[in-house]
């Protein structure tokens, strides 16, 4: 990778973590610059203005809304590669790809792993395979597919949009969502979306 060829942005509400990760990346000769953002609105504005190659989004405080944030970032610059990260053992609740990201950096990974994962994202190669912390879903016995759909419901997507994201037909989404509502004890998608943050963070 040529020196000074990559622009990055670190999105994290926690200033020390944000600054620390940026400092690590700026030590790499192939990093041209590293932008800092504390929230989604700032990250979208900076992404639209500077068109970074890679974005690292911390999900520790996004709850189930990581997917909607990645969508806004990609709308601002479709060419950006997005990595999810967590400093608090937060799980993304669904495979990164279903949330618009190319990989996930869980808490506790080494600096070398962070650098390697960012490089892999930029080059478009297979990301490192880290073990994802399993979401507890509030003690509910949710399937992986139900967790995926709950996360996406929390972002406000319709059944059709969820089906497109997960490459599933509308009947399959409706059937899974109905089973999910029953387990959550809710009556509709609005109530499920309202419960998503609490359930997935439990």
Short mmCIF file of C-alpha atoms in Angstrom, two decimals:
data_model
loop_
_atom_site.label_atom_id
_atom_site.label_comp_id
_atom_site.label_asym_id
_atom_site.label_seq_id
_atom_site.Cartn_x
_atom_site.Cartn_y
_atom_site.Cartn_z
CA UNK A 1 0.00 0.00 0.00
CA UNK A 2 1.56 3.37 -1.01
CA UNK A 3 2.58 5.72 1.78
CA UNK A 4 0.14 8.50 2.60
CA UNK A 5 -2.61 7.01 0.44
CA UNK A 6 -5.39 6.35 2.97
CA UNK A 7 -7.76 8.74 4.71
CA UNK A 8 -9.51 7.42 7.83
CA UNK A 9 -12.16 8.63 10.24
CA UNK A 10 -12.65 7.42 13.82
CA UNK A 11 -16.17 7.81 15.23
CA UNK A 12 -16.39 7.39 18.99
CA UNK A 13 -18.19 9.38 21.70
CA UNK A 14 -15.40 8.59 24.18
CA UNK A 15 -12.63 11.14 23.57
CA UNK A 16 -9.65 9.17 24.98
CA UNK A 17 -10.54 6.11 22.88
CA UNK A 18 -11.12 8.26 19.81
CA UNK A 19 -7.81 10.06 20.17
CA UNK A 20 -5.90 6.89 21.02
CA UNK A 21 -7.11 4.99 17.97
CA UNK A 22 -6.40 7.95 15.71
CA UNK A 23 -2.87 8.20 17.11
CA UNK A 24 -2.30 4.50 16.41
CA UNK A 25 -3.47 4.85 12.82
CA UNK A 26 -1.46 8.00 12.20
CA UNK A 27 1.69 6.05 13.06
CA UNK A 28 1.16 3.95 9.94
CA UNK A 29 3.02 5.29 6.90
CA UNK A 30 0.09 4.52 4.59
CA UNK A 31 -2.29 6.77 6.53
CA UNK A 32 -2.53 10.25 5.05
CA UNK A 33 -4.86 11.68 7.68
CA UNK A 34 -7.24 10.56 10.41
CA UNK A 35 -10.38 12.54 11.12
CA UNK A 36 -12.16 12.48 14.48
CA UNK A 37 -15.91 12.54 15.10
CA UNK A 38 -17.83 12.18 18.35
CA UNK A 39 -21.24 11.37 16.88
CA UNK A 40 -23.23 10.44 13.81
CA UNK A 41 -24.04 13.94 12.53
CA UNK A 42 -20.42 15.06 12.74
CA UNK A 43 -19.21 11.85 11.13
CA UNK A 44 -21.61 12.23 8.20
CA UNK A 45 -20.57 15.85 7.64
CA UNK A 46 -16.86 15.01 7.74
CA UNK A 47 -17.34 11.98 5.51
CA UNK A 48 -19.19 14.04 2.92
CA UNK A 49 -16.52 16.75 3.00
CA UNK A 50 -13.33 14.66 3.12
CA UNK A 51 -14.39 11.32 1.56
CA UNK A 52 -12.32 8.98 3.76
CA UNK A 53 -11.36 5.51 2.56
CA UNK A 54 -12.20 3.81 5.85
CA UNK A 55 -14.37 4.62 8.88
CA UNK A 56 -14.14 2.98 12.31
CA UNK A 57 -17.46 3.29 14.16
CA UNK A 58 -17.59 2.48 17.88
CA UNK A 59 -20.92 0.84 18.74
CA UNK A 60 -20.63 1.04 22.53
CA UNK A 61 -23.30 3.74 22.68
CA UNK A 62 -25.19 3.27 19.42
CA UNK A 63 -27.45 0.49 20.74
CA UNK A 64 -29.25 -1.15 17.83
CA UNK A 65 -28.78 1.88 15.59
CA UNK A 66 -25.36 1.04 14.12
CA UNK A 67 -27.02 0.01 10.86
CA UNK A 68 -28.74 3.36 10.39
CA UNK A 69 -25.49 5.22 11.12
CA UNK A 70 -23.49 3.16 8.63
CA UNK A 71 -26.22 3.79 6.04
CA UNK A 72 -25.92 7.56 6.54
CA UNK A 73 -22.13 7.38 6.28
CA UNK A 74 -22.32 5.34 3.08
CA UNK A 75 -24.85 7.76 1.63
CA UNK A 76 -22.40 10.59 2.31
CA UNK A 77 -19.60 8.67 0.55
CA UNK A 78 -20.50 5.32 -1.06
CA UNK A 79 -16.85 4.33 -1.44
CA UNK A 80 -16.04 4.27 2.28
CA UNK A 81 -15.29 0.95 3.97
CA UNK A 82 -16.76 0.77 7.49
CA UNK A 83 -15.45 -1.20 10.45
CA UNK A 84 -17.45 -1.56 13.65
CA UNK A 85 -15.56 -1.51 16.94
CA UNK A 86 -16.38 -1.84 20.62
CA UNK A 87 -14.51 -0.75 23.73
CA UNK A 88 -17.10 -2.20 26.14
CA UNK A 89 -17.60 -5.77 24.90
CA UNK A 90 -20.75 -4.61 23.14
CA UNK A 91 -21.91 -7.01 20.43
CA UNK A 92 -23.15 -5.67 17.10
CA UNK A 93 -26.09 -8.06 17.52
CA UNK A 94 -25.85 -9.20 13.90
CA UNK A 95 -23.16 -10.00 11.34
CA UNK A 96 -21.30 -6.80 10.38
CA UNK A 97 -22.27 -7.21 6.72
CA UNK A 98 -25.97 -6.97 7.59
CA UNK A 99 -25.22 -3.65 9.31
CA UNK A 100 -23.37 -2.19 6.33
CA UNK A 101 -19.86 -2.89 7.66
CA UNK A 102 -16.98 -5.04 6.43
CA UNK A 103 -15.74 -6.22 9.82
CA UNK A 104 -15.80 -5.89 13.59
CA UNK A 105 -13.08 -5.08 16.14
CA UNK A 106 -14.15 -6.40 19.55
CA UNK A 107 -12.77 -5.04 22.82
CA UNK A 108 -9.36 -6.38 23.78
CA UNK A 109 -7.83 -6.88 20.34
CA UNK A 110 -4.17 -5.95 19.95
CA UNK A 111 -2.92 -2.82 18.23
CA UNK A 112 -1.46 -5.04 15.51
CA UNK A 113 -4.87 -6.61 14.91
CA UNK A 114 -6.50 -3.19 14.66
CA UNK A 115 -3.97 -2.04 12.07
CA UNK A 116 -4.28 -5.30 10.12
CA UNK A 117 -8.08 -5.09 10.11
CA UNK A 118 -8.06 -1.48 8.89
CA UNK A 119 -5.58 -2.38 6.16
CA UNK A 120 -7.73 -5.36 5.12
CA UNK A 121 -10.81 -3.13 4.93
CA UNK A 122 -9.03 -0.63 2.70
CA UNK A 123 -7.63 -3.33 0.41
CA UNK A 124 -10.97 -5.12 0.22
CA UNK A 125 -9.55 -8.45 1.37
CA UNK A 126 -11.08 -10.96 3.77
CA UNK A 127 -11.21 -9.38 7.27
CA UNK A 128 -9.68 -11.04 10.30
CA UNK A 129 -12.07 -13.47 11.98
CA UNK A 130 -12.57 -12.41 15.59
CA UNK A 131 -14.97 -14.18 17.93
CA UNK A 132 -17.99 -11.94 18.40
CA UNK A 133 -19.38 -11.59 21.93
CA UNK A 134 -22.75 -13.29 21.87
CA UNK A 135 -25.64 -10.90 22.55
CA UNK A 136 -27.70 -12.07 25.47
CA UNK A 137 -30.90 -10.53 24.14
CA UNK A 138 -32.11 -9.97 27.67
CA UNK A 139 -32.11 -13.69 28.44
CA UNK A 140 -34.51 -14.41 25.59
CA UNK A 141 -33.86 -17.44 23.42
CA UNK A 142 -33.56 -15.57 20.13
CA UNK A 143 -32.18 -17.19 16.99
CA UNK A 144 -29.38 -15.49 15.06
CA UNK A 145 -31.90 -14.49 12.39
CA UNK A 146 -34.26 -13.02 14.99
CA UNK A 147 -31.39 -10.99 16.44
CA UNK A 148 -30.52 -9.70 12.97
CA UNK A 149 -34.10 -8.66 12.33
CA UNK A 150 -34.46 -7.07 15.79
CA UNK A 151 -31.34 -4.96 15.17
CA UNK A 152 -32.65 -3.84 11.79
CA UNK A 153 -36.13 -3.14 13.19
CA UNK A 154 -34.42 -0.84 15.67
CA UNK A 155 -33.01 1.19 12.77
CA UNK A 156 -36.52 1.83 11.42
CA UNK A 157 -36.24 -0.30 8.28
CA UNK A 158 -39.42 -1.73 6.76
CA UNK A 159 -39.91 -5.47 6.23
CA UNK A 160 -39.13 -5.00 2.54
CA UNK A 161 -35.91 -3.14 3.32
CA UNK A 162 -34.91 -5.76 5.89
CA UNK A 163 -35.55 -8.48 3.31
CA UNK A 164 -33.36 -6.70 0.78
CA UNK A 165 -30.59 -6.25 3.34
CA UNK A 166 -30.66 -9.94 4.38
CA UNK A 167 -31.52 -11.30 0.91
CA UNK A 168 -34.75 -12.87 2.17
CA UNK A 169 -38.29 -12.82 0.81
CA UNK A 170 -41.06 -10.78 2.48
CA UNK A 171 -42.89 -13.91 3.65
CA UNK A 172 -39.77 -15.16 5.43
CA UNK A 173 -39.26 -11.79 7.14
CA UNK A 174 -42.91 -11.62 8.20
CA UNK A 175 -42.82 -15.15 9.65
CA UNK A 176 -39.62 -14.51 11.60
CA UNK A 177 -40.84 -11.11 12.80
CA UNK A 178 -44.09 -12.65 14.08
CA UNK A 179 -42.14 -15.22 16.11
CA UNK A 180 -39.92 -12.41 17.38
CA UNK A 181 -42.90 -10.31 18.50
CA UNK A 182 -44.24 -13.29 20.43
CA UNK A 183 -40.95 -13.83 22.28
CA UNK A 184 -40.66 -10.13 23.08
CA UNK A 185 -44.26 -9.88 24.23
CA UNK A 186 -45.02 -7.03 21.83
CA UNK A 187 -47.81 -6.55 19.31
CA UNK A 188 -46.11 -4.90 16.36
CA UNK A 189 -42.88 -3.67 14.78
CA UNK A 190 -43.11 -0.28 16.50
CA UNK A 191 -43.14 -1.86 19.95
CA UNK A 192 -40.37 -4.26 18.91
CA UNK A 193 -38.21 -1.36 17.73
CA UNK A 194 -38.81 0.45 21.02
CA UNK A 195 -37.67 -2.63 22.96
CA UNK A 196 -34.67 -3.34 20.73
CA UNK A 197 -32.16 -1.13 22.55
CA UNK A 198 -33.08 -2.53 25.97
CA UNK A 199 -33.16 -6.16 24.87
CA UNK A 200 -29.92 -6.14 22.88
CA UNK A 201 -28.02 -4.20 25.53
CA UNK A 202 -29.05 -6.54 28.35
#
